[in-house]
Amino acid sequence: MQALLADAAARAHRYLADIEARSVAPSPAALAALAAFDTPLPAGPGAPADTLRLLDELGSPATTGMAGPRFFGFVIGGALPAALAANWLATAWDQNAALHRPTPSAAFIEQVALRWLLDILHLPPTCGGAFVTGATVANLTALAAARHSVLARAGWNVEADGLFGAPPITVVVGGEIHPSVSKSLGILGLGRSRVVKIPVDAQGRMIPEKIPVLSGPTIICAQAGNVNTGAIDPLGEICRIAHAAGAWVHVDGAFGLWAAAAPSRAHLAAGISDADSWATDAHKWLNVPYDSGLAFVRDPHALQAAMAITAEYLPTQSEFRNPSDFTPELSRRARGVDIWAALHSLGRSGIAHMIESNCTQARRFADQLAAAGFEILNDVVLNQVLVSFGDAARTQRVIAAIQADGTCWAGITVWQGRTAMRISVSSWRTNEADVDASVAAMIRVARATP
Ligand SMILES: Cc1ncc(COP(=O)(O)O)c(C=O)c1O
């Protein structure tokens, strides 16, 4: 075991040391070599060292350099050193971190991490929290609490009786709702399409004046951090309108919630603490390893009512917080450990610095690309930049050529009818030299692409 784990650590270290110099996209040869995995199931046991060697020799070269400093696709954080190391240790613990009594260490560390998260994100300290797989499940979890609460107030127990015959719930969303929120609404029986869609402005922000008169059980789904522009809905105004009508406000803040942790960006998220529930990712801007998301709910009882279960064989009775009382999962890894480690290692100022650096780097991208004559389609307020290289076909060709060049990686999107390259700066590893090298490659490739 010792030699095997030392070998794994050495291979992982080599992978991360090489990542700055290698092509961000895997080479066609590395992709072709994956076919060597496709053997018949081994007839019996082999040496674990051979299993690891095969994984590293075939698997590592065919990865995309998401852990490196010049991956700007989707919204992808790297893994902070302390978070990665903590993740390894917690994996060795192999705790089923559902309940406090059998896994006191994992459960207690998670509870401390929750307190720190609420502090750094300026959310009410008494919120309930769920450590889940990602923002999709965090949205689902928080919206289940919302569904519980608005129906309980109408005299209906949705966990016991389901939605058949329940009072109808009005769901209000912005025109730029992320599909993971729509999916959550679908899973919860509230409908992906059975929503009132509110028009948005040029940056994708919900226009609060367009919210209709609200009555009866109502949930408003707002957004902090549009996946294309980074824009944050006017949350204070949305909460004011909603709460005057007794509606619940949920904020999908997969990455944008972290604006609240950075003094220079916090004004963008003004009013965020007035909402009733929030979803965010830790594997995005907190830079912990995949997968890791968070749901926070102002009324912890609503979250617990939606999620907690009991069974004769489960030691659920505890004076301490049981993690799985707040999550869709029962069996679960000790996700709070990586998060605790990230927060402990960076502290308040380190987190603020990471968020602010990425925002400054996004601005640097936008300024240099604009100076080179390319059009920036969004107001660069956070960590997202949208670039056009001309018409849709040319922009597509340039993006494909940038990805193939391998200096950096950025993806494609369509923003309000315009095809664009999305640059999302979300990694602790990225520095100004990475931005400059990436911009130089983008300009060189764009000028060489017809
Ligand atoms: C605004 C927003 N909400 C939700 C999600 C879904 O997050 P995850 O992929 O972690 O489930 C994303 C992902 O990019 C996002 O940007």
Short mmCIF file of C-alpha atoms and ligand atoms in Angstrom, two decimals:
data_model
loop_
_atom_site.label_atom_id
_atom_site.label_comp_id
_atom_site.label_asym_id
_atom_site.label_seq_id
_atom_site.Cartn_x
_atom_site.Cartn_y
_atom_site.Cartn_z
CA MET A 1 0.00 0.00 0.00
CA GLN A 2 2.76 2.48 0.92
CA ALA A 3 4.62 2.02 -2.37
CA LEU A 4 1.38 2.23 -4.34
CA LEU A 5 0.24 5.47 -2.70
CA ALA A 6 3.72 6.95 -3.04
CA ASP A 7 3.65 6.02 -6.74
CA ALA A 8 0.20 7.64 -7.11
CA ALA A 9 1.46 10.81 -5.40
CA ALA A 10 4.57 10.91 -7.61
CA ARG A 11 2.52 10.45 -10.77
CA ALA A 12 0.00 13.11 -9.70
CA HIS A 13 2.83 15.49 -8.89
CA ARG A 14 4.46 14.90 -12.28
CA TYR A 15 1.10 15.47 -14.00
CA LEU A 16 0.58 18.81 -12.27
CA ALA A 17 4.20 19.88 -12.78
CA ASP A 18 3.94 19.22 -16.52
CA ILE A 19 0.54 20.83 -16.97
CA GLU A 20 1.87 24.37 -17.49
CA ALA A 21 4.01 23.33 -20.45
CA ARG A 22 1.77 20.81 -22.20
CA SER A 23 -0.95 21.53 -24.75
CA VAL A 24 -4.21 22.27 -22.91
CA ALA A 25 -6.15 20.09 -25.34
CA PRO A 26 -5.04 16.43 -25.56
CA SER A 27 -3.24 15.46 -28.77
CA PRO A 28 -4.98 13.28 -31.39
CA ALA A 29 -2.35 10.57 -30.65
CA ALA A 30 -3.23 10.59 -26.94
CA LEU A 31 -6.93 10.29 -27.77
CA ALA A 32 -6.28 7.41 -30.18
CA ALA A 33 -4.23 5.61 -27.49
CA LEU A 34 -7.33 5.47 -25.22
CA ALA A 35 -8.44 2.47 -27.31
CA ALA A 36 -5.87 0.42 -25.37
CA PHE A 37 -8.20 0.60 -22.33
CA ASP A 38 -10.80 -1.34 -24.29
CA THR A 39 -9.67 -4.85 -23.40
CA PRO A 40 -11.79 -7.75 -22.15
CA LEU A 41 -12.48 -7.67 -18.38
CA PRO A 42 -9.40 -9.20 -16.67
CA ALA A 43 -10.07 -12.84 -15.75
CA GLY A 44 -8.61 -12.35 -12.26
CA PRO A 45 -6.56 -10.11 -9.98
CA GLY A 46 -3.44 -8.29 -11.17
CA ALA A 47 -0.84 -6.07 -9.52
CA PRO A 48 -2.38 -2.73 -8.36
CA ALA A 49 0.83 -0.98 -9.52
CA ASP A 50 0.11 -2.14 -13.09
CA THR A 51 -3.45 -0.78 -12.85
CA LEU A 52 -2.12 2.61 -11.76
CA ARG A 53 0.62 2.63 -14.41
CA LEU A 54 -1.91 1.97 -17.17
CA LEU A 55 -4.17 4.75 -15.92
CA ASP A 56 -1.33 7.24 -15.89
CA GLU A 57 0.31 6.18 -19.14
CA LEU A 58 -2.92 6.09 -21.16
CA GLY A 59 -5.33 8.25 -19.17
CA SER A 60 -3.23 11.25 -18.13
CA PRO A 61 -2.11 12.33 -21.65
CA ALA A 62 -5.72 12.19 -22.88
CA THR A 63 -7.01 14.58 -20.21
CA THR A 64 -7.74 18.22 -20.96
CA GLY A 65 -5.59 20.54 -18.84
CA MET A 66 -8.48 21.78 -16.69
CA ALA A 67 -6.26 21.79 -13.60
CA GLY A 68 -3.80 24.09 -15.35
CA PRO A 69 -3.62 27.88 -15.57
CA ARG A 70 -4.81 28.41 -19.16
CA PHE A 71 -8.11 26.51 -19.28
CA PHE A 72 -10.86 29.10 -19.72
CA GLY A 73 -13.79 26.90 -20.80
CA PHE A 74 -17.13 26.49 -19.01
CA VAL A 75 -16.50 27.77 -15.44
CA ILE A 76 -13.74 25.54 -14.11
CA GLY A 77 -11.66 26.09 -10.99
CA GLY A 78 -8.38 24.30 -10.42
CA ALA A 79 -7.78 22.40 -7.19
CA LEU A 80 -5.98 24.43 -4.49
CA PRO A 81 -3.01 22.51 -3.05
CA ALA A 82 -4.52 22.22 0.44
CA ALA A 83 -7.91 21.18 -0.96
CA LEU A 84 -6.37 18.52 -3.19
CA ALA A 85 -4.23 17.11 -0.39
CA ALA A 86 -7.19 17.16 2.03
CA ASN A 87 -9.29 15.37 -0.57
CA TRP A 88 -6.69 12.59 -0.75
CA LEU A 89 -6.56 12.22 3.02
CA ALA A 90 -10.35 12.19 3.31
CA THR A 91 -10.49 9.58 0.54
CA ALA A 92 -8.15 7.43 2.62
CA TRP A 93 -10.50 7.92 5.60
CA ASP A 94 -13.29 6.64 3.31
CA GLN A 95 -16.00 7.86 5.63
CA ASN A 96 -19.64 7.52 4.73
CA ALA A 97 -20.29 11.05 5.95
CA ALA A 98 -24.07 10.83 6.23
CA LEU A 99 -24.48 10.93 10.01
CA HIS A 100 -22.60 12.53 12.86
CA ARG A 101 -22.44 9.60 15.24
CA PRO A 102 -20.52 7.16 13.02
CA THR A 103 -18.42 9.88 11.30
CA PRO A 104 -17.86 12.61 13.91
CA SER A 105 -14.73 14.01 12.31
CA ALA A 106 -16.20 14.53 8.85
CA ALA A 107 -19.49 15.83 10.22
CA PHE A 108 -17.86 18.28 12.62
CA ILE A 109 -15.43 19.62 10.00
CA GLU A 110 -18.36 20.13 7.60
CA GLN A 111 -20.25 22.06 10.27
CA VAL A 112 -17.30 24.41 10.78
CA ALA A 113 -16.93 24.81 6.99
CA LEU A 114 -20.62 25.75 6.77
CA ARG A 115 -20.19 28.44 9.42
CA TRP A 116 -17.15 29.86 7.60
CA LEU A 117 -18.94 29.78 4.22
CA LEU A 118 -21.93 31.73 5.55
CA ASP A 119 -19.51 34.23 7.08
CA ILE A 120 -17.41 34.78 3.97
CA LEU A 121 -20.45 34.96 1.66
CA HIS A 122 -22.28 37.36 4.01
CA LEU A 123 -25.30 35.09 4.36
CA PRO A 124 -27.37 34.77 7.55
CA PRO A 125 -25.38 32.72 10.11
CA THR A 126 -28.39 30.57 11.01
CA CYS A 127 -28.92 29.22 7.46
CA GLY A 128 -29.13 25.49 6.89
CA GLY A 129 -26.59 24.13 4.43
CA ALA A 130 -26.19 21.12 2.16
CA PHE A 131 -22.86 19.88 0.79
CA VAL A 132 -23.78 18.25 -2.52
CA THR A 133 -22.24 17.31 -5.86
CA GLY A 134 -22.60 20.61 -7.72
CA ALA A 135 -24.78 23.63 -8.38
CA THR A 136 -27.33 21.55 -10.30
CA VAL A 137 -28.07 19.45 -7.22
CA ALA A 138 -27.71 22.51 -5.00
CA ASN A 139 -30.45 24.22 -7.02
CA LEU A 140 -32.59 21.08 -6.73
CA THR A 141 -32.01 20.89 -2.98
CA ALA A 142 -32.76 24.54 -2.27
CA LEU A 143 -35.83 24.50 -4.52
CA ALA A 144 -37.13 21.42 -2.69
CA ALA A 145 -36.94 23.48 0.51
CA ALA A 146 -38.71 26.34 -1.28
CA ARG A 147 -41.45 23.97 -2.49
CA HIS A 148 -41.87 22.65 1.05
CA SER A 149 -42.13 26.10 2.56
CA VAL A 150 -44.54 27.79 0.14
CA LEU A 151 -46.87 24.78 0.22
CA ALA A 152 -46.66 24.37 4.00
CA ARG A 153 -47.80 27.98 4.29
CA ALA A 154 -50.77 27.05 2.10
CA GLY A 155 -51.55 24.14 4.43
CA TRP A 156 -50.11 21.37 2.22
CA ASN A 157 -47.49 18.76 3.17
CA VAL A 158 -45.71 18.07 -0.12
CA GLU A 159 -43.28 15.50 1.27
CA ALA A 160 -46.16 13.37 2.57
CA ASP A 161 -48.78 13.96 -0.10
CA GLY A 162 -46.90 14.89 -3.25
CA LEU A 163 -48.14 17.42 -5.76
CA PHE A 164 -51.38 15.70 -6.81
CA GLY A 165 -54.14 18.05 -5.71
CA ALA A 166 -51.70 20.54 -4.17
CA PRO A 167 -52.27 24.29 -4.44
CA PRO A 168 -50.53 25.48 -7.63
CA ILE A 169 -47.14 27.15 -7.26
CA THR A 170 -46.27 30.10 -9.48
CA VAL A 171 -42.62 29.90 -10.53
CA VAL A 172 -41.03 33.11 -11.82
CA VAL A 173 -37.68 32.96 -13.60
CA GLY A 174 -35.46 35.32 -15.56
CA GLY A 175 -35.24 34.92 -19.33
CA GLU A 176 -31.59 33.85 -18.83
CA ILE A 177 -32.30 31.05 -16.34
CA HIS A 178 -29.55 28.42 -16.34
CA PRO A 179 -30.80 25.06 -17.69
CA SER A 180 -29.80 23.35 -14.44
CA VAL A 181 -32.47 25.38 -12.64
CA SER A 182 -35.04 24.41 -15.28
CA LYS A 183 -34.00 20.78 -14.82
CA SER A 184 -34.39 21.08 -11.04
CA LEU A 185 -37.88 22.54 -11.51
CA GLY A 186 -38.72 19.60 -13.78
CA ILE A 187 -37.48 17.01 -11.29
CA LEU A 188 -39.48 18.68 -8.52
CA GLY A 189 -42.70 18.44 -10.52
CA LEU A 190 -42.86 22.22 -10.97
CA GLY A 191 -42.20 22.00 -14.70
CA ARG A 192 -39.34 23.16 -16.89
CA SER A 193 -41.71 25.20 -19.07
CA ARG A 194 -44.56 25.96 -16.65
CA VAL A 195 -42.87 29.19 -15.54
CA VAL A 196 -43.42 32.92 -15.86
CA LYS A 197 -40.38 34.21 -17.75
CA ILE A 198 -39.28 37.77 -17.00
CA PRO A 199 -37.48 39.75 -19.74
CA VAL A 200 -33.81 40.55 -19.21
CA ASP A 201 -31.56 43.48 -20.11
CA ALA A 202 -28.58 43.44 -22.49
CA GLN A 203 -26.39 41.75 -19.86
CA GLY A 204 -28.99 39.07 -19.05
CA ARG A 205 -30.24 40.63 -15.78
CA MET A 206 -33.89 40.16 -14.85
CA ILE A 207 -35.85 43.43 -15.17
CA PRO A 208 -37.71 43.61 -11.82
CA GLU A 209 -40.31 46.09 -13.10
CA LYS A 210 -41.56 43.33 -15.42
CA ILE A 211 -42.41 40.97 -12.55
CA PRO A 212 -46.22 40.66 -12.57
CA VAL A 213 -48.42 41.08 -9.51
CA LEU A 214 -47.78 38.00 -7.38
CA SER A 215 -50.22 36.03 -5.25
CA GLY A 216 -50.45 32.57 -3.73
CA PRO A 217 -47.52 30.17 -3.32
CA THR A 218 -44.72 31.67 -5.42
CA ILE A 219 -41.02 30.97 -5.98
CA ILE A 220 -38.80 33.45 -7.84
CA CYS A 221 -35.57 32.02 -9.29
CA ALA A 222 -32.97 34.77 -9.58
CA GLN A 223 -29.38 34.50 -10.75
CA ALA A 224 -26.00 35.69 -9.48
CA GLY A 225 -23.52 35.24 -12.29
CA ASN A 226 -24.86 34.75 -15.80
CA VAL A 227 -22.86 31.93 -17.35
CA ASN A 228 -22.12 34.09 -20.41
CA THR A 229 -21.76 37.65 -19.12
CA GLY A 230 -21.20 37.18 -15.37
CA ALA A 231 -24.00 39.69 -14.69
CA ILE A 232 -25.89 39.49 -11.40
CA ASP A 233 -29.65 40.14 -11.16
CA PRO A 234 -30.74 43.20 -9.11
CA LEU A 235 -31.28 40.99 -6.10
CA GLY A 236 -32.26 43.64 -3.56
CA GLU A 237 -35.11 44.89 -5.74
CA ILE A 238 -36.26 41.36 -6.64
CA CYS A 239 -36.34 40.37 -2.96
CA ARG A 240 -38.26 43.51 -2.05
CA ILE A 241 -40.98 42.80 -4.64
CA ALA A 242 -41.10 39.10 -3.79
CA HIS A 243 -41.26 39.45 -0.04
CA ALA A 244 -44.02 42.06 -0.23
CA ALA A 245 -46.10 39.27 -1.81
CA GLY A 246 -44.86 36.50 0.50
CA ALA A 247 -42.88 34.83 -2.30
CA TRP A 248 -39.67 32.82 -1.85
CA VAL A 249 -36.51 34.03 -3.65
CA HIS A 250 -33.95 31.44 -4.70
CA VAL A 251 -30.59 32.60 -6.12
CA ASP A 252 -28.61 30.42 -8.50
CA GLY A 253 -25.14 31.70 -7.75
CA ALA A 254 -23.05 28.85 -9.11
CA PHE A 255 -20.05 31.13 -9.39
CA GLY A 256 -21.43 34.67 -8.98
CA LEU A 257 -22.21 34.20 -5.28
CA TRP A 258 -18.45 34.45 -4.69
CA ALA A 259 -18.56 38.13 -5.71
CA ALA A 260 -19.81 38.68 -2.15
CA ALA A 261 -16.45 37.41 -0.83
CA ALA A 262 -14.40 40.03 -2.70
CA PRO A 263 -14.59 43.62 -1.41
CA SER A 264 -14.17 45.16 -4.89
CA ARG A 265 -17.07 43.08 -6.34
CA ALA A 266 -19.45 42.78 -3.38
CA HIS A 267 -21.51 45.78 -4.57
CA LEU A 268 -22.55 43.69 -7.61
CA ALA A 269 -24.28 41.26 -5.26
CA ALA A 270 -25.96 43.92 -3.11
CA GLY A 271 -29.11 42.53 -1.52
CA ILE A 272 -28.04 38.93 -1.90
CA SER A 273 -28.46 38.19 1.78
CA ASP A 274 -32.15 39.15 1.56
CA ALA A 275 -32.98 36.00 -0.45
CA ASP A 276 -34.38 32.79 1.03
CA SER A 277 -32.08 30.21 -0.56
CA TRP A 278 -28.88 30.11 -2.56
CA ALA A 279 -27.02 27.55 -4.67
CA THR A 280 -23.34 27.73 -5.47
CA ASP A 281 -20.38 25.60 -6.47
CA ALA A 282 -17.23 24.93 -4.53
CA HIS A 283 -15.63 23.21 -7.52
CA LYS A 284 -15.86 26.43 -9.51
CA TRP A 285 -14.54 29.54 -7.78
CA LEU A 286 -13.52 28.04 -4.45
CA ASN A 287 -11.15 25.79 -6.41
CA VAL A 288 -11.76 22.49 -4.62
CA PRO A 289 -11.60 19.22 -6.56
CA TYR A 290 -14.68 17.88 -8.35
CA ASP A 291 -17.40 17.38 -7.40
CA SER A 292 -18.61 19.86 -4.83
CA GLY A 293 -21.64 22.15 -4.62
CA LEU A 294 -23.48 23.97 -1.84
CA ALA A 295 -27.08 24.87 -1.03
CA PHE A 296 -27.91 27.36 1.71
CA VAL A 297 -31.44 27.92 3.05
CA ARG A 298 -32.42 30.75 5.41
CA ASP A 299 -34.93 28.51 7.21
CA PRO A 300 -32.97 25.35 8.10
CA HIS A 301 -36.22 23.60 9.08
CA ALA A 302 -37.57 23.90 5.52
CA LEU A 303 -34.42 22.25 4.17
CA GLN A 304 -34.49 19.53 6.79
CA ALA A 305 -38.20 18.88 6.20
CA ALA A 306 -37.49 18.36 2.50
CA MET A 307 -34.44 16.11 2.97
CA ALA A 308 -34.26 14.30 6.31
CA ILE A 309 -35.22 10.64 6.70
CA THR A 310 -35.20 8.18 9.56
CA ALA A 311 -34.92 4.40 9.69
CA GLU A 312 -34.62 1.88 12.49
CA TYR A 313 -31.06 0.94 11.47
CA LEU A 314 -29.77 4.51 11.09
CA PRO A 315 -28.32 6.34 14.13
CA THR A 316 -30.01 9.61 13.17
CA GLN A 317 -30.66 10.74 16.77
CA SER A 318 -27.89 13.16 17.64
CA GLU A 319 -27.43 16.45 19.39
CA PHE A 320 -25.09 17.30 16.50
CA ARG A 321 -25.88 18.18 12.89
CA ASN A 322 -26.31 15.15 10.62
CA PRO A 323 -25.01 16.13 7.13
CA SER A 324 -27.51 13.93 5.28
CA ASP A 325 -30.48 15.59 7.03
CA PHE A 326 -29.88 18.39 4.51
CA THR A 327 -28.91 16.54 1.30
CA PRO A 328 -30.63 14.40 -1.33
CA GLU A 329 -27.84 11.82 -0.81
CA LEU A 330 -27.74 9.48 2.18
CA SER A 331 -24.35 7.82 1.62
CA ARG A 332 -21.89 10.51 0.65
CA ARG A 333 -18.20 11.38 0.67
CA ALA A 334 -16.80 13.82 3.25
CA ARG A 335 -17.13 16.78 0.90
CA GLY A 336 -16.82 19.33 3.67
CA VAL A 337 -13.19 18.37 4.26
CA ASP A 338 -11.86 19.77 0.96
CA ILE A 339 -13.95 22.90 1.45
CA TRP A 340 -12.72 23.37 5.01
CA ALA A 341 -9.14 22.96 3.77
CA ALA A 342 -9.59 25.54 0.99
CA LEU A 343 -11.04 28.06 3.43
CA HIS A 344 -8.48 27.28 6.14
CA SER A 345 -5.50 27.55 3.81
CA LEU A 346 -6.52 30.80 2.10
CA GLY A 347 -8.42 32.59 4.83
CA ARG A 348 -10.69 35.55 4.21
CA SER A 349 -8.06 37.66 2.44
CA GLY A 350 -6.77 34.77 0.34
CA ILE A 351 -10.25 33.98 -1.00
CA ALA A 352 -10.89 37.67 -1.74
CA HIS A 353 -7.54 37.89 -3.52
CA MET A 354 -8.28 34.81 -5.67
CA ILE A 355 -11.68 36.17 -6.77
CA GLU A 356 -10.38 39.67 -7.40
CA SER A 357 -7.34 38.42 -9.35
CA ASN A 358 -9.52 36.39 -11.69
CA CYS A 359 -11.79 39.41 -12.26
CA THR A 360 -8.77 41.62 -13.01
CA GLN A 361 -7.43 38.95 -15.38
CA ALA A 362 -10.79 38.85 -17.22
CA ARG A 363 -10.54 42.63 -17.67
CA ARG A 364 -6.97 42.20 -18.98
CA PHE A 365 -8.24 39.69 -21.57
CA ALA A 366 -10.99 42.07 -22.67
CA ASP A 367 -8.71 45.13 -22.90
CA GLN A 368 -6.02 43.35 -24.91
CA LEU A 369 -8.45 41.65 -27.29
CA ALA A 370 -10.36 44.90 -27.83
CA ALA A 371 -7.06 46.73 -28.49
CA ALA A 372 -6.30 44.08 -31.13
CA GLY A 373 -9.57 44.95 -32.87
CA PHE A 374 -11.87 42.19 -31.66
CA GLU A 375 -15.32 42.98 -30.32
CA ILE A 376 -16.12 42.31 -26.65
CA LEU A 377 -19.85 41.59 -26.36
CA ASN A 378 -20.40 41.95 -22.59
CA ASP A 379 -19.70 44.38 -19.77
CA VAL A 380 -16.80 42.63 -18.09
CA VAL A 381 -17.80 43.00 -14.45
CA LEU A 382 -16.77 39.62 -13.08
CA ASN A 383 -14.71 36.76 -14.57
CA GLN A 384 -16.52 36.25 -17.91
CA VAL A 385 -15.54 37.67 -21.30
CA LEU A 386 -17.42 37.22 -24.59
CA VAL A 387 -15.42 37.81 -27.78
CA SER A 388 -16.57 37.93 -31.38
CA PHE A 389 -14.15 37.27 -34.23
CA GLY A 390 -16.67 38.32 -36.89
CA ASP A 391 -19.66 36.40 -38.18
CA ALA A 392 -20.79 33.10 -36.62
CA ALA A 393 -18.92 30.86 -39.06
CA ARG A 394 -15.63 32.73 -38.68
CA THR A 395 -15.93 32.88 -34.89
CA GLN A 396 -16.53 29.11 -34.85
CA ARG A 397 -13.45 28.52 -37.02
CA VAL A 398 -11.25 30.73 -34.85
CA ILE A 399 -12.40 29.02 -31.63
CA ALA A 400 -11.70 25.57 -33.10
CA ALA A 401 -8.24 26.76 -34.20
CA ILE A 402 -7.50 28.24 -30.74
CA GLN A 403 -8.45 24.95 -29.10
CA ALA A 404 -6.27 23.00 -31.55
CA ASP A 405 -3.32 25.39 -31.00
CA GLY A 406 -3.19 24.18 -27.39
CA THR A 407 -1.79 27.31 -25.68
CA CYS A 408 -5.13 27.79 -23.96
CA TRP A 409 -8.71 26.55 -24.21
CA ALA A 410 -11.92 28.58 -24.43
CA GLY A 411 -15.39 27.48 -25.49
CA ILE A 412 -18.18 28.67 -27.73
CA THR A 413 -21.56 30.19 -26.95
CA VAL A 414 -24.33 32.20 -28.55
CA TRP A 415 -25.11 35.41 -26.67
CA GLN A 416 -28.36 37.18 -27.61
CA GLY A 417 -28.04 35.92 -31.19
CA ARG A 418 -24.28 36.46 -31.58
CA THR A 419 -21.85 33.54 -31.73
CA ALA A 420 -18.97 34.23 -29.38
CA MET A 421 -15.97 32.77 -27.60
CA ARG A 422 -16.47 32.50 -23.84
CA ILE A 423 -13.46 33.15 -21.63
CA SER A 424 -14.06 32.23 -18.00
CA VAL A 425 -11.20 32.96 -15.59
CA SER A 426 -11.73 30.86 -12.47
CA SER A 427 -8.47 29.21 -11.45
CA TRP A 428 -6.10 30.01 -8.58
CA ARG A 429 -3.24 28.99 -10.89
CA THR A 430 -3.84 31.65 -13.56
CA ASN A 431 -1.51 34.65 -13.51
CA GLU A 432 -0.97 37.68 -15.75
CA ALA A 433 1.66 35.90 -17.83
CA ASP A 434 -0.89 33.17 -18.59
CA VAL A 435 -3.37 35.80 -19.74
CA ASP A 436 -0.77 37.50 -21.93
CA ALA A 437 0.40 34.20 -23.47
CA SER A 438 -3.23 33.21 -24.11
CA VAL A 439 -4.14 36.56 -25.68
CA ALA A 440 -1.05 36.41 -27.90
CA ALA A 441 -2.06 32.93 -29.08
CA MET A 442 -5.67 34.01 -29.67
CA ILE A 443 -4.59 37.01 -31.75
CA ARG A 444 -2.01 34.99 -33.72
CA VAL A 445 -4.51 32.21 -34.47
CA ALA A 446 -7.38 34.61 -35.28
CA ARG A 447 -5.21 36.56 -37.75
CA ALA A 448 -4.13 33.34 -39.43
CA THR A 449 -7.70 31.99 -39.70
CA PRO A 450 -9.67 32.97 -42.83
C1 LIG B 1 -25.25 29.88 -13.38
C2 LIG B 1 -25.03 28.40 -13.29
N1 LIG B 1 -25.90 27.63 -12.63
C3 LIG B 1 -25.73 26.30 -12.51
C4 LIG B 1 -24.67 25.66 -13.08
C5 LIG B 1 -24.53 24.18 -12.95
O1 LIG B 1 -23.41 23.86 -12.15
P1 LIG B 1 -22.86 22.37 -12.03
O2 LIG B 1 -22.34 22.02 -13.38
O3 LIG B 1 -21.79 22.46 -11.00
O4 LIG B 1 -23.97 21.48 -11.61
C6 LIG B 1 -23.73 26.41 -13.80
C7 LIG B 1 -22.60 25.77 -14.47
O5 LIG B 1 -21.79 26.39 -15.14
C8 LIG B 1 -23.91 27.81 -13.89
O6 LIG B 1 -23.02 28.60 -14.53
#
